[in-house]
Structures are given as C-alpha cells and as structure tokens.
Short mmCIF file of C-alpha atoms and ligand atoms in Angstrom, two decimals:
data_model
loop_
_atom_site.label_atom_id
_atom_site.label_comp_id
_atom_site.label_asym_id
_atom_site.label_seq_id
_atom_site.Cartn_x
_atom_site.Cartn_y
_atom_site.Cartn_z
CA MET A 1 167.28 -117.96 88.11
CA ALA A 2 167.47 -121.27 89.66
CA ARG A 3 167.70 -120.16 93.01
CA VAL A 4 164.27 -119.31 94.87
CA PRO A 5 164.11 -115.50 95.39
CA ARG A 6 163.72 -114.28 98.83
CA LEU A 7 161.51 -111.40 99.94
CA LEU A 8 161.67 -109.84 103.46
CA LEU A 9 158.62 -107.78 104.51
CA VAL A 10 159.17 -105.44 107.52
CA TYR A 11 156.82 -103.91 109.94
CA PRO A 12 158.67 -101.16 111.85
CA ALA A 13 158.05 -100.50 115.58
CA THR A 14 158.73 -97.24 117.23
CA HIS A 15 159.28 -98.70 120.51
CA LYS A 16 159.20 -101.87 122.52
CA LEU A 17 155.89 -103.10 123.76
CA GLY A 18 156.86 -105.66 126.50
CA TRP A 19 153.95 -108.01 127.28
CA ALA A 20 151.33 -105.83 125.54
CA ARG A 21 152.95 -107.14 122.33
CA TYR A 22 150.80 -110.22 122.99
CA PHE A 23 147.56 -108.17 122.52
CA GLN A 24 148.55 -106.47 119.09
CA LEU A 25 146.94 -107.22 115.84
CA PRO A 26 149.31 -108.31 112.87
CA SER A 27 149.85 -106.26 109.97
CA HIS A 28 147.18 -106.87 107.38
CA SER A 29 148.90 -104.79 104.93
CA LEU A 30 151.90 -107.14 104.66
CA GLN A 31 149.95 -110.14 104.68
CA MET A 32 148.28 -108.63 101.59
CA VAL A 33 151.58 -107.80 100.06
CA ALA A 34 152.62 -111.51 100.76
CA ALA A 35 149.30 -112.70 99.12
CA ALA A 36 150.19 -110.57 96.03
CA THR A 37 153.29 -112.28 95.73
CA PRO A 38 153.83 -115.12 93.43
CA LEU A 39 154.53 -118.49 95.11
CA HIS A 40 158.01 -119.08 93.51
CA TRP A 41 159.17 -116.34 95.98
CA GLU A 42 160.06 -117.23 99.54
CA VAL A 43 158.33 -114.59 101.79
CA VAL A 44 159.76 -113.93 105.18
CA LEU A 45 158.31 -111.50 107.68
CA ALA A 46 159.98 -109.27 110.29
CA ASP A 47 157.37 -107.66 112.63
CA GLU A 48 159.54 -105.48 114.79
CA VAL A 49 156.66 -105.65 117.48
CA HIS A 50 157.94 -109.25 118.11
CA ASP A 51 161.34 -109.85 116.07
CA ASP A 52 164.66 -108.11 115.51
CA VAL A 53 164.99 -107.18 111.77
CA PRO A 54 167.59 -109.68 110.08
CA PHE A 55 169.83 -106.99 108.72
CA ASP A 56 172.44 -109.61 107.72
CA GLY A 57 170.05 -112.02 105.97
CA ALA A 58 170.30 -112.87 102.30
CA PHE A 59 167.31 -111.22 100.47
CA ASP A 60 166.69 -110.21 96.91
CA LEU A 61 164.20 -107.58 98.01
CA VAL A 62 162.99 -105.80 101.26
CA GLY A 63 159.41 -104.49 101.42
CA ILE A 64 158.69 -102.20 104.28
CA THR A 65 155.29 -100.72 105.29
CA ALA A 66 154.93 -97.39 106.86
CA MET A 67 152.17 -95.29 108.57
CA THR A 68 153.34 -91.85 109.28
CA HIS A 69 154.42 -92.30 112.77
CA GLN A 70 156.54 -95.24 111.63
CA ALA A 71 158.21 -93.46 108.53
CA THR A 72 161.44 -92.50 110.51
CA ARG A 73 162.15 -95.99 111.63
CA ALA A 74 161.25 -97.43 108.26
CA TYR A 75 163.71 -94.99 106.57
CA GLU A 76 166.29 -96.28 109.09
CA ILE A 77 165.72 -99.81 108.33
CA ALA A 78 165.74 -99.19 104.62
CA ASP A 79 169.14 -97.15 104.90
CA ARG A 80 170.65 -100.01 106.48
CA PHE A 81 169.75 -102.65 104.16
CA ARG A 82 170.55 -100.20 101.06
CA ALA A 83 174.05 -99.74 102.58
CA ARG A 84 174.67 -103.47 102.10
CA GLY A 85 173.36 -103.26 98.47
CA VAL A 86 170.02 -104.95 99.13
CA ARG A 87 167.08 -103.55 97.13
CA VAL A 88 164.31 -101.94 99.12
CA VAL A 89 160.85 -101.06 98.34
CA LEU A 90 158.60 -98.85 100.48
CA GLY A 91 154.77 -98.79 100.47
CA GLY A 92 151.75 -98.10 102.52
CA ILE A 93 149.98 -94.83 103.61
CA HIS A 94 153.03 -92.61 104.22
CA PRO A 95 155.14 -93.43 101.18
CA THR A 96 151.90 -93.09 99.11
CA VAL A 97 151.30 -89.44 100.17
CA LEU A 98 154.98 -88.49 100.19
CA PRO A 99 156.65 -90.76 97.53
CA ASP A 100 159.37 -88.24 96.80
CA GLU A 101 160.47 -88.36 100.41
CA ALA A 102 160.30 -92.11 100.59
CA LEU A 103 162.34 -92.51 97.37
CA ARG A 104 165.24 -90.95 99.17
CA HIS A 105 165.44 -94.14 101.26
CA ALA A 106 164.24 -96.74 98.51
CA ASP A 107 164.90 -98.26 95.27
CA ALA A 108 161.19 -98.12 94.49
CA VAL A 109 158.02 -96.87 96.04
CA VAL A 110 154.73 -98.50 95.53
CA ILE A 111 151.97 -95.77 95.54
CA GLY A 112 148.47 -96.97 96.67
CA GLU A 113 147.36 -100.71 96.76
CA ALA A 114 149.92 -103.43 96.15
CA GLU A 115 147.79 -106.02 94.29
CA PRO A 116 147.70 -104.21 90.91
CA VAL A 117 151.34 -103.55 90.50
CA TRP A 118 153.35 -105.76 92.84
CA GLY A 119 153.62 -108.73 90.44
CA GLU A 120 155.06 -106.37 87.62
CA LEU A 121 157.44 -104.89 90.15
CA LEU A 122 158.85 -108.30 91.26
CA ASP A 123 159.21 -109.33 87.43
CA ASP A 124 161.03 -106.04 86.78
CA LEU A 125 163.40 -106.46 89.77
CA LEU A 126 164.41 -110.08 88.53
CA ALA A 127 164.65 -108.95 84.97
CA GLY A 128 167.07 -106.14 86.12
CA ARG A 129 164.63 -103.14 85.21
CA LEU A 130 163.16 -102.03 88.30
CA ARG A 131 161.71 -98.68 88.22
CA SER A 132 161.43 -96.19 90.93
CA LEU A 133 157.64 -95.73 90.95
CA TYR A 134 154.92 -98.16 90.82
CA ARG A 135 151.52 -96.34 90.86
CA ALA A 136 148.38 -98.36 91.40
CA PRO A 137 145.54 -97.08 89.58
CA HIS A 138 142.87 -95.23 91.67
CA PRO A 139 140.27 -97.73 92.70
CA THR A 140 136.92 -97.28 91.18
CA GLY A 141 133.67 -99.35 91.42
CA GLU A 142 132.02 -100.78 94.31
CA LEU A 143 133.33 -104.27 94.28
CA LEU A 144 136.72 -105.16 96.08
CA THR A 145 138.40 -108.12 94.83
CA ALA A 146 141.39 -109.14 96.83
CA PRO A 147 142.92 -112.38 97.61
CA TRP A 148 142.96 -113.76 101.22
CA PRO A 149 145.94 -112.64 103.28
CA ARG A 150 148.75 -115.11 103.76
CA ARG A 151 148.56 -115.84 107.54
CA GLU A 152 151.14 -118.39 107.44
CA ILE A 153 153.99 -115.54 107.47
CA LEU A 154 152.83 -114.90 110.99
CA ALA A 155 153.65 -118.27 112.37
CA GLY A 156 155.74 -118.37 115.62
CA ARG A 157 154.45 -115.05 116.98
CA ARG A 158 151.59 -114.57 119.67
CA TYR A 159 149.11 -111.90 118.65
CA LEU A 160 145.64 -111.01 120.07
CA THR A 161 144.36 -112.90 117.07
CA THR A 162 145.51 -113.57 113.43
CA GLN A 163 141.73 -114.09 112.55
CA THR A 164 141.65 -110.43 111.00
CA VAL A 165 139.70 -109.85 107.97
CA GLN A 166 139.07 -106.81 105.76
CA ALA A 167 135.61 -106.79 104.19
CA SER A 168 135.73 -103.14 102.69
CA ARG A 169 138.06 -100.32 101.79
CA GLY A 170 137.27 -96.82 101.97
CA CYS A 171 134.72 -94.67 103.85
CA PRO A 172 131.46 -92.69 102.60
CA TYR A 173 132.79 -89.59 104.64
CA ASP A 174 135.79 -87.35 103.99
CA CYS A 175 136.84 -85.91 107.30
CA SER A 176 139.60 -83.17 107.09
CA PHE A 177 141.95 -84.95 109.56
CA CYS A 178 141.63 -88.42 107.93
CA THR A 179 144.08 -90.26 105.47
CA VAL A 180 141.41 -92.78 104.22
CA THR A 181 139.50 -90.80 101.55
CA PRO A 182 142.47 -88.88 100.22
CA TYR A 183 144.16 -92.35 100.03
CA PHE A 184 141.34 -94.32 98.33
CA GLY A 185 139.50 -91.46 96.69
CA ARG A 186 135.87 -91.42 97.22
CA THR A 187 135.39 -95.01 96.72
CA PHE A 188 133.86 -97.40 99.15
CA ARG A 189 134.17 -100.99 98.12
CA TYR A 190 132.99 -104.10 99.76
CA ARG A 191 134.19 -107.67 98.93
CA ASP A 192 131.59 -110.18 97.81
CA PRO A 193 129.78 -111.41 101.03
CA ALA A 194 130.25 -114.86 100.10
CA ASP A 195 133.78 -114.63 99.92
CA ILE A 196 134.24 -112.80 103.26
CA LEU A 197 132.02 -115.59 104.94
CA ALA A 198 134.08 -118.28 103.50
CA GLU A 199 137.21 -116.74 104.79
CA ILE A 200 135.88 -116.63 108.22
CA ARG A 201 134.40 -120.21 108.18
CA SER A 202 138.01 -121.24 107.54
CA PHE A 203 139.06 -120.04 110.86
CA ASN A 204 139.07 -122.35 113.89
CA ARG A 205 138.69 -119.87 116.70
CA LYS A 206 135.62 -117.71 117.81
CA LEU A 207 137.22 -114.38 117.76
CA VAL A 208 137.15 -112.35 114.33
CA VAL A 209 138.46 -108.77 113.99
CA PHE A 210 137.38 -106.66 111.08
CA LEU A 211 140.07 -104.22 109.89
CA ASP A 212 137.64 -102.18 107.95
CA ASP A 213 137.60 -98.27 108.13
CA ASN A 214 133.69 -98.42 108.33
CA LEU A 215 132.33 -101.80 108.30
CA LEU A 216 128.69 -100.81 108.80
CA GLY A 217 129.02 -97.67 106.71
CA ASP A 218 126.92 -98.93 103.71
CA PRO A 219 124.26 -100.77 105.70
CA ALA A 220 122.76 -102.48 102.52
CA LYS A 221 126.14 -104.00 102.04
CA ALA A 222 126.62 -104.76 105.51
CA TRP A 223 123.39 -106.82 106.00
CA PRO A 224 124.32 -109.93 104.05
CA ILE A 225 127.58 -110.20 106.01
CA LEU A 226 125.99 -109.79 109.22
CA ARG A 227 123.37 -112.49 108.38
CA GLY A 228 126.00 -114.81 107.56
CA LEU A 229 127.89 -114.27 110.79
CA ALA A 230 124.64 -114.59 112.80
CA GLU A 231 124.55 -118.30 111.59
CA MET A 232 128.27 -118.73 112.75
CA ASN A 233 129.27 -119.20 116.16
CA VAL A 234 131.78 -116.27 116.18
CA ARG A 235 132.41 -113.19 118.42
CA TRP A 236 133.61 -110.18 116.47
CA GLY A 237 134.68 -106.63 116.77
CA SER A 238 135.23 -103.66 114.10
CA GLN A 239 135.61 -100.12 113.44
CA THR A 240 132.56 -98.20 112.15
CA ASN A 241 130.48 -94.92 112.29
CA LEU A 242 127.78 -94.76 115.07
CA ARG A 243 125.16 -93.91 112.49
CA PHE A 244 124.43 -97.65 112.14
CA ALA A 245 122.53 -97.32 115.50
CA GLU A 246 119.88 -95.10 113.98
CA ASP A 247 118.08 -98.26 112.42
CA PRO A 248 117.12 -100.49 115.47
CA GLU A 249 116.69 -103.69 113.33
CA LEU A 250 120.36 -103.14 112.14
CA LEU A 251 121.57 -102.66 115.63
CA LYS A 252 119.68 -105.80 116.71
CA LEU A 253 121.29 -107.78 114.00
CA VAL A 254 124.82 -106.46 114.85
CA ALA A 255 124.12 -107.59 118.23
CA ASP A 256 122.66 -110.99 117.37
CA SER A 257 125.31 -111.62 114.84
CA GLY A 258 128.12 -111.95 117.67
CA CYS A 259 129.29 -108.37 117.79
CA ILE A 260 131.21 -107.87 121.08
CA GLY A 261 132.74 -104.59 120.53
CA LEU A 262 132.90 -101.53 117.90
CA PHE A 263 135.40 -98.85 117.73
CA VAL A 264 133.65 -95.41 116.86
CA GLY A 265 135.09 -92.05 116.10
CA ILE A 266 133.05 -89.65 118.05
CA GLU A 267 135.85 -86.97 117.14
CA SER A 268 134.38 -84.08 119.20
CA VAL A 269 131.19 -83.72 121.53
CA VAL A 270 131.17 -79.98 120.92
CA GLY A 271 131.34 -77.71 117.91
CA THR A 272 131.61 -78.34 114.26
CA HIS A 273 133.66 -81.53 114.37
CA ALA A 274 130.86 -83.52 116.39
CA ASN A 275 130.85 -86.41 114.10
CA LEU A 276 127.22 -87.22 113.85
CA ALA A 277 126.10 -83.68 113.02
CA LYS A 278 128.72 -83.49 110.36
CA SER A 279 127.48 -86.46 108.61
CA GLY A 280 123.98 -85.18 108.42
CA SER A 281 122.51 -87.28 111.32
CA LYS A 282 119.41 -86.04 113.16
CA HIS A 283 120.12 -88.17 116.14
CA SER A 284 122.37 -87.15 119.14
CA GLN A 285 125.62 -88.86 119.83
CA ALA A 286 124.65 -89.48 123.43
CA ASP A 287 121.27 -91.27 122.30
CA LEU A 288 123.14 -93.56 119.62
CA MET A 289 125.94 -94.36 122.27
CA LYS A 290 123.41 -95.33 124.91
CA ARG A 291 121.48 -97.51 122.28
CA VAL A 292 124.67 -99.53 121.48
CA ARG A 293 125.74 -99.72 125.08
CA ASP A 294 122.29 -100.95 125.87
CA ALA A 295 122.54 -103.67 123.29
CA GLY A 296 125.36 -105.27 125.13
CA ILE A 297 127.93 -104.03 122.68
CA ILE A 298 131.28 -102.68 124.02
CA LEU A 299 131.85 -99.27 122.54
CA GLU A 300 135.36 -97.87 122.27
CA THR A 301 134.87 -94.08 121.51
CA SER A 302 137.58 -92.26 120.22
CA ILE A 303 137.72 -88.60 120.95
CA ILE A 304 140.08 -86.04 119.40
CA PHE A 305 141.24 -82.82 121.08
CA GLY A 306 142.57 -79.64 119.49
CA PHE A 307 140.07 -78.74 116.71
CA ASP A 308 140.09 -74.94 115.79
CA ASP A 309 136.84 -74.53 117.85
CA HIS A 310 138.05 -76.17 120.96
CA ASP A 311 138.98 -73.88 123.80
CA GLU A 312 140.25 -74.95 127.15
CA SER A 313 136.74 -75.90 128.21
CA VAL A 314 136.75 -78.79 125.95
CA PHE A 315 138.34 -81.20 128.36
CA GLU A 316 136.05 -80.74 131.27
CA THR A 317 132.81 -80.78 128.91
CA THR A 318 134.08 -84.04 127.27
CA VAL A 319 134.75 -85.84 130.52
CA ARG A 320 131.36 -84.89 131.92
CA PHE A 321 129.60 -85.94 128.56
CA LEU A 322 131.36 -89.34 128.60
CA GLU A 323 130.37 -89.89 132.36
CA GLU A 324 126.87 -89.41 131.36
CA CYS A 325 126.73 -91.61 128.25
CA SER A 326 129.18 -94.12 129.75
CA PRO A 327 130.64 -95.65 126.82
CA SER A 328 132.45 -98.91 127.64
CA VAL A 329 135.97 -97.57 126.47
CA PRO A 330 136.56 -94.03 125.86
CA THR A 331 139.90 -93.14 124.24
CA PHE A 332 141.38 -89.65 123.65
CA HIS A 333 143.76 -88.31 120.92
CA ILE A 334 145.48 -85.17 120.03
CA LEU A 335 144.56 -83.80 116.69
CA THR A 336 147.39 -85.00 114.32
CA PRO A 337 147.45 -83.36 110.80
CA TYR A 338 148.68 -86.28 108.72
CA PRO A 339 150.45 -85.31 105.34
CA GLY A 340 148.05 -85.89 102.60
CA THR A 341 145.09 -84.48 104.47
CA ALA A 342 143.10 -81.30 104.10
CA LEU A 343 144.16 -80.48 107.80
CA PHE A 344 147.86 -80.72 107.07
CA ARG A 345 147.56 -78.33 104.04
CA GLN A 346 145.47 -75.94 106.19
CA PHE A 347 148.11 -75.82 109.06
CA ARG A 348 151.01 -75.56 106.71
CA GLU A 349 149.55 -72.64 104.85
CA GLU A 350 148.73 -71.08 108.08
CA GLY A 351 152.24 -71.50 109.30
CA ARG A 352 151.08 -73.54 112.41
CA LEU A 353 152.98 -76.81 111.97
CA LEU A 354 155.52 -77.18 114.79
CA THR A 355 157.48 -80.12 113.30
CA THR A 356 157.57 -82.55 110.55
CA ASP A 357 159.56 -85.12 112.62
CA TRP A 358 157.24 -87.97 111.73
CA SER A 359 157.96 -89.97 114.77
CA ARG A 360 156.18 -87.24 116.57
CA TYR A 361 153.02 -87.70 114.62
CA ASP A 362 151.81 -90.19 117.33
CA HIS A 363 148.56 -88.56 118.82
CA SER A 364 150.43 -88.11 121.98
CA THR A 365 152.43 -85.10 120.98
CA VAL A 366 151.29 -81.62 119.76
CA VAL A 367 152.77 -81.01 116.43
CA PHE A 368 150.74 -77.89 115.56
CA ARG A 369 149.80 -74.57 117.20
CA PRO A 370 146.13 -74.91 118.23
CA ARG A 371 144.00 -71.92 117.71
CA LEU A 372 142.26 -71.35 121.10
CA MET A 373 144.83 -72.63 123.40
CA SER A 374 148.64 -73.17 123.79
CA PRO A 375 150.22 -76.31 122.66
CA GLU A 376 151.17 -77.08 126.30
CA ARG A 377 147.56 -76.57 127.61
CA LEU A 378 146.27 -78.89 124.70
CA HIS A 379 148.75 -81.65 125.94
CA ARG A 380 147.92 -81.09 129.66
CA GLY A 381 144.13 -81.22 129.00
CA TRP A 382 144.48 -84.51 126.96
CA LEU A 383 146.60 -86.04 129.87
CA GLU A 384 144.11 -84.94 132.59
CA ALA A 385 141.03 -86.23 130.71
CA ARG A 386 142.71 -89.54 130.31
CA LYS A 387 143.66 -89.74 133.93
CA GLU A 388 140.27 -88.79 135.06
CA ALA A 389 138.58 -91.28 132.69
CA TYR A 390 140.57 -94.10 133.95
CA THR A 391 140.47 -93.89 137.79
CA TRP A 392 139.32 -97.09 139.31
CA ARG A 393 135.85 -95.28 140.19
CA ALA A 394 135.37 -94.12 136.65
CA ILE A 395 136.09 -97.73 135.27
CA ALA A 396 133.60 -99.38 137.95
CA GLY A 397 131.13 -96.95 136.96
CA ARG A 398 131.15 -97.78 133.15
CA VAL A 399 131.58 -101.45 133.75
CA LEU A 400 128.47 -101.48 135.93
CA ARG A 401 126.35 -99.45 133.73
CA ASN A 402 127.23 -101.65 130.53
CA PRO A 403 124.89 -104.71 130.49
CA GLY A 404 127.00 -107.11 128.32
CA ASN A 405 130.39 -108.79 128.77
CA ARG A 406 131.25 -107.32 132.09
CA LEU A 407 134.45 -109.37 132.31
CA THR A 408 135.65 -108.52 128.86
CA ASN A 409 134.66 -104.87 129.49
CA LEU A 410 136.78 -104.65 132.72
CA ALA A 411 139.68 -106.30 131.02
CA TYR A 412 139.57 -103.99 128.08
CA ASN A 413 139.41 -101.04 130.41
CA ILE A 414 142.39 -102.37 132.42
CA LEU A 415 144.42 -102.82 129.21
CA ARG A 416 143.81 -98.91 128.44
CA LYS A 417 144.31 -97.87 131.87
CA GLY A 418 148.07 -99.30 131.94
CA PRO A 419 149.43 -96.71 129.23
CA ASN A 420 147.39 -93.84 130.62
CA ASP A 421 149.10 -94.29 134.12
CA LEU A 422 152.50 -94.15 132.58
CA LEU A 423 151.82 -90.98 130.65
CA GLY A 424 153.46 -87.74 131.26
CA HIS A 425 156.53 -87.31 128.90
CA GLU A 426 156.72 -85.83 125.52
CA ALA A 427 154.58 -82.79 125.59
CA VAL A 428 154.84 -80.52 122.69
CA ALA A 429 157.04 -80.74 119.67
CA GLU A 430 159.77 -78.05 119.78
CA THR A 431 159.62 -75.64 116.76
CA ASP A 432 163.36 -76.27 116.30
CA THR A 433 162.97 -79.84 115.31
CA LEU A 434 161.99 -78.32 111.97
CA SER A 435 165.46 -77.91 110.85
CA ALA A 436 166.43 -81.40 112.24
CA CYS A 437 164.12 -83.33 110.10
CA GLY A 438 166.71 -85.61 108.21
CA PRO A 439 164.14 -87.22 105.80
CA LEU A 440 162.87 -83.86 104.63
CA ALA A 441 166.19 -82.11 103.57
CA GLY A 442 165.61 -80.53 100.36
CA GLN A 443 161.88 -81.48 100.21
CA ASN A 444 160.34 -79.95 103.19
CA PRO A 445 156.41 -80.44 103.19
CA LEU A 446 156.33 -77.34 105.36
CA ALA A 447 157.22 -75.05 102.44
CA LYS A 448 154.10 -73.94 100.62
C1 LIG B 501 143.19 -101.79 110.96
C2 LIG B 501 144.03 -100.51 111.24
C3 LIG B 501 144.70 -100.44 112.43
C4 LIG B 501 144.73 -101.52 113.45
C5 LIG B 501 145.74 -102.65 112.91
C6 LIG B 501 147.21 -102.09 112.70
C7 LIG B 501 148.25 -103.02 112.14
N1 LIG B 501 148.75 -103.79 113.02
O1 LIG B 501 148.41 -103.16 111.04
C8 LIG B 501 145.04 -100.97 114.79
C9 LIG B 501 143.64 -100.67 115.46
C10 LIG B 501 145.96 -101.48 115.79
C11 LIG B 501 145.53 -99.59 114.33
C12 LIG B 501 146.17 -98.73 115.10
C13 LIG B 501 146.64 -97.48 114.84
N2 LIG B 501 146.38 -96.90 113.55
CO1 LIG B 501 145.31 -97.63 112.11
N3 LIG B 501 144.25 -98.25 110.94
C14 LIG B 501 143.87 -99.34 110.44
C15 LIG B 501 142.92 -99.22 109.25
C16 LIG B 501 141.50 -99.11 109.51
C17 LIG B 501 143.15 -100.38 108.18
C18 LIG B 501 144.75 -100.73 107.92
C19 LIG B 501 144.70 -102.01 107.39
O2 LIG B 501 145.24 -103.23 107.80
N4 LIG B 501 144.38 -101.99 106.00
C20 LIG B 501 144.32 -103.31 105.14
C21 LIG B 501 145.52 -103.25 104.30
C22 LIG B 501 145.57 -104.29 103.36
O3 LIG B 501 145.54 -102.16 103.43
P1 LIG B 501 146.68 -100.96 103.48
O4 LIG B 501 147.30 -100.74 104.84
O5 LIG B 501 146.33 -99.82 102.82
O6 LIG B 501 147.94 -101.95 102.70
C23 LIG B 501 147.76 -101.91 101.17
C24 LIG B 501 148.47 -100.64 100.51
O7 LIG B 501 148.68 -99.57 101.59
C25 LIG B 501 149.78 -101.31 100.14
N5 LIG B 501 150.88 -101.38 101.16
C26 LIG B 501 150.86 -101.25 102.47
N6 LIG B 501 152.09 -101.46 103.00
C27 LIG B 501 153.02 -101.76 101.85
C28 LIG B 501 154.26 -102.27 102.00
C29 LIG B 501 154.81 -102.46 100.82
C30 LIG B 501 156.16 -103.05 100.65
C31 LIG B 501 154.07 -102.50 99.44
C32 LIG B 501 154.57 -102.86 98.34
C33 LIG B 501 152.64 -101.92 99.55
C34 LIG B 501 152.04 -101.84 100.80
O8 LIG B 501 149.49 -102.66 99.88
C35 LIG B 501 148.40 -103.10 100.69
C36 LIG B 501 147.48 -104.05 99.98
O9 LIG B 501 146.82 -103.34 99.04
C37 LIG B 501 143.67 -97.99 108.53
C38 LIG B 501 142.78 -97.26 107.70
C39 LIG B 501 143.03 -97.75 106.18
N7 LIG B 501 142.26 -97.91 105.31
O10 LIG B 501 144.42 -97.79 105.93
C40 LIG B 501 143.90 -97.28 109.75
C41 LIG B 501 145.05 -96.29 109.84
C42 LIG B 501 146.41 -96.85 108.93
N8 LIG B 501 145.54 -96.18 111.23
C43 LIG B 501 145.97 -94.95 111.47
C44 LIG B 501 146.45 -94.63 112.65
C45 LIG B 501 146.90 -93.29 112.86
C46 LIG B 501 146.78 -95.55 113.66
C47 LIG B 501 147.37 -95.21 114.89
C48 LIG B 501 148.65 -94.45 115.09
C49 LIG B 501 146.26 -94.70 115.79
C50 LIG B 501 146.58 -94.40 117.35
N9 LIG B 501 146.54 -93.30 117.72
O11 LIG B 501 146.95 -95.13 117.98
C51 LIG B 501 147.64 -96.73 115.63
C52 LIG B 501 149.13 -97.26 115.42
C53 LIG B 501 149.31 -98.68 115.62
C54 LIG B 501 150.63 -99.02 115.66
N10 LIG B 501 150.70 -100.38 115.46
O12 LIG B 501 151.69 -98.50 115.53
C55 LIG B 501 146.06 -94.01 110.16
C56 LIG B 501 147.36 -93.81 109.64
C57 LIG B 501 147.58 -92.40 109.39
C58 LIG B 501 148.95 -92.21 108.72
N11 LIG B 501 148.95 -91.23 107.83
O13 LIG B 501 149.89 -92.69 109.16
C59 LIG B 501 144.86 -94.72 109.20
C60 LIG B 501 145.18 -94.43 107.77
C61 LIG B 501 143.52 -94.27 109.61
C62 LIG B 501 143.18 -92.89 109.49
N12 LIG B 501 141.91 -92.70 109.52
O14 LIG B 501 143.90 -92.07 108.98
N13 LIG B 501 145.16 -99.36 113.13
#
C-alpha cells in the first residue's frame, strides 16, 4: 500500500468536564498502543475529555479503549464508525473481561496487553485477514519490558501533566472487588529501574506521576527506583499500599526522593475488608496513616462503602476515624462489582445485581443490593460522608494537621470539594434497567 495507513485511537468520555479537564491525566493505555504501532502508521488521538471524535475522518482502523464505566460510550462510538464501514478494534480492561459483548460492536477485540499482539493485528488488517480475537499470552516472570509511551500523540491538549510513567504492572494482593489481579494474573512485574529512571530523566518538568497499581508493593524492587529519584530534582506521586510505611527507612527514602502525594486504598476502617488486616499486617491503619502524614507526604485515602459487613453505622464510624487520623485527602466510593471480579460473580450468583448498564458502574451509583442496608441508605450515607468530610472546617483541620505542602494540600482539597458539593442526583440503579441493557442482549452476564 503506497498510502500511509491511518489509525485513530479513541479515549471515550462519559460526560463533559469543563475546566476540570485541565487537571486530568492522559490515557497511558492509548499512548502504549501508539508505542506498539509500527512507525509507518500515522497515529491520531481523539481524547473525548478534550476533543470531538472525528467521525467523518478517513481512517484505516479505529482503536477504542474502555474501562467498564466507559463501555457504553465506547460501543456507541464503535457502532458509528462501523456504520460507515470503518474497522474498529476494542481493547482494555472491559473488552478483556467481556470479549463476546465487545465483539458485538467491533471487528476485533484485543484481550489483555496490546504489545504482544498489536503488530500482528495491524499486519493482518492490511493483508485483509483480520481475525476477531487477538489474545495476549498471560504475563509471566518478574520483568516488565515495554517501550516508552508515545507522548507526542497528546500534543495540543492541556493535562495536569503528560509526564506519567508506569514502572510496574500488577499487584501482590487479590482483592475481591479489584480487576487488577484477575486481569494480569498473579504476576507483579517491574521494569528495569535504569530504563524507568532514563525515561524520567528525559522529562523537562518537575512533576512525575506514576500510574502503577502498587508502586511500593515490592519494596526490594522499589528501592533502586527511589534511590535514583532521590538524585533527581523531581516531585512525584503514585498509588500504593499503606504497608510500605511499616519500614521507617523506606518511608524516609520515599519522602526524601521527592514524593509529594500517595493514593492508598484503605477500603474499610471496620470489618473484614480493612485493607491492612486483610494483607497480614500487624500495624494499625491509623498508625501508618499518621506516619505517612507526619513525613510530609499528602495522603489520599480511598474508602469503599457497601461491603457485606457494613451496616448503617459504617458512615459515622468512618468519618470519625478519618477526623482522628486526618489523612490529607479522604475519598469515598460506593462498592462496585466490576465484571471479571470475584465480587461480580458472588453478587450475580446471589441475585443481588441491580443492573448491568455499565455506564452506572461509576462508583457513585448503587448497582447491587447491599446485605445490611437498603441501596438508598448506602447512597445517602456515601453522600453525607463526602459532604461532612469536605466542609471548610474539616478541610482546614486536615490542612493544618498536615506538616508538608500546605498550599498543595489545600488546592487538592478544594479540587475534591467541588464535585462533592454538586452531588445529589443518580442514586440507585433501577432494577428494570436490566432489560434495557442494549449491549447485553443475548449475552446477559447476569445469567448464571
Ligand atoms: C492510572 C489509573 C487511573 C488514572 C488515569 C486514568 C487515565 N486517564 O487513563 C486515574 C487516577 C485518573 C484513574 C481514574 C479512574 N480509574 Co483507574 N486505574 C489506573 C490504573 C492503576 C492503571 C491504568 C493504566 O494506565 N495502565 C497502563 C496501561 C498501559 O495499561 P492498560 O490500561 O492495561 O492498557 C494496556 C491493555 O489493557 C491494552 N489496551 C488498553 N486499551 C486498549 C485499546 C486498544 C485499542 C488496544 C488494542 C489495547 C488496549 O493495551 C495496553 C498496553 O498493554 C488501573 C489499574 C490497571 N492496572 O489497569 C486503574 C483502573 C483502570 N481504574 C479503574 C477505575 C475504576 C477508575 C475510576 C472509575 C475510579 C473512580 N472511582 O473514579 C476512575 C475513572 C477515571 C476516568 N478517566 O474516567 C479500574 C477499572 C475497573 C474497570 N473494570 O473498569 C482499574 C482497573 C483499577 C482497579 N483496581 O480495578 N485511574
């Protein structure tokens, strides 16, 4: 083919964000798909957070990524291109766990990581022999080899930063509600630290955001990365598990290496889902949270409401607990049983799913019947906890008790307060949406 083949990569958005779009992170998934694309292809990005999708453009292939809450929109986009005869490939977490559903809207589905199969798929397309399924082998070993993401596809848009890095894939734990371990299997792979540090050295700004599931989850692997960061003048943030703070030396190195903020899943402050106890730690959550806070690191703690041992008292208990430990930025989520997880299977078997309209799987809608309270009560408790944790008084208390980065901390809290103040709509998924789930006709994951 003499003409340069053209690939459009689409990041679907479920709603318009306004000014908040400038504080988003770009899709790493699509930058990695672009990096796996041979250079003789022209690659165009449509990030719906910023752009309109060029439905009339001339493309040889459209690749769309989808987390579960984006799936409905991804399918709409796919259907529009296919109606014009443009080939569509779906990939990412949701098409991986429900490939048959995704195939109703695509010419091909990539199951798992793009890197091992993407080149073959593109060759097959150009040779006119595209298959419907491309299944990446299950990852093995401890070393993650991946090219650097192609950041140039982001040009012309403003994000919080484009200096995002993925140092590892996977997580040593296997929480019933999380997609990560079902997706990657039990593997937890890190890139070569020299390669990670070289990528970071190529940046020209200070802020670096790691997109790992659990950057400090294997301390031995994290040490060389942290030592390297400590020698650079960077400020970084990541997601991790709180257990790293059990080791005072590791905590000190994390702080000294320029860490400004960490996102940790506390999950629950009561019952069997209290994250630390579940992972075998002998330390209390409150103690480790205080250690991180006192090291001057902004701690964003994610709490989930709705586990089977949560009754109505969980909201009050959680808010009081957070007041006492005062993490910089508490966030609250409604338990969401993502397809592919043990939790989804459990709720489906128990007949407790209220809907499989994936656009409602957004952590703000109750999509299942909780065991010890009504769906409405769960939603109201979640709303009230958010509002109570983000009064100006509560924010001031947290900012004053956190020794480091007070201005950043305040800004971060204000950023979180905005959406909380606007809450109030969308409460509980109606059971009758079950029959209205377009994508699931003939293949209803609710069926046992
Ligand atoms: C970083 C991250 C974020 C970041 C950045 C998101 C962004 N802009 O892309 C932030 C913090 C903003 C975020 C937010 C959310 N996230 Co998040 N996030 C992650 C995390 C830790 C890494 C994702 C990532 O970039 N990985 C790096 C890339 C390279 O890997 P990848 O996505 O797997 O992509 C590879 C393959 O999947 C495949 N692929 C992916 N897309 C495509 C497309 C095509 C065409 C092809 C061929 C292949 C392909 O190829 C890629 C390269 O191998 C994942 C966990 C995980 N391991 O996936 C959770 C995860 C994706 N997030 C999740 C969730 C729930 C959310 C939120 C909804 C949480 C919330 N309540 O707000 C929000 C939604 C935000 C939004 N934009 O709508 C869930 C999704 C579960 C599900 N079934 O949908 C995950 C899996 C975490 C979990 N514990 O279960 N998230």
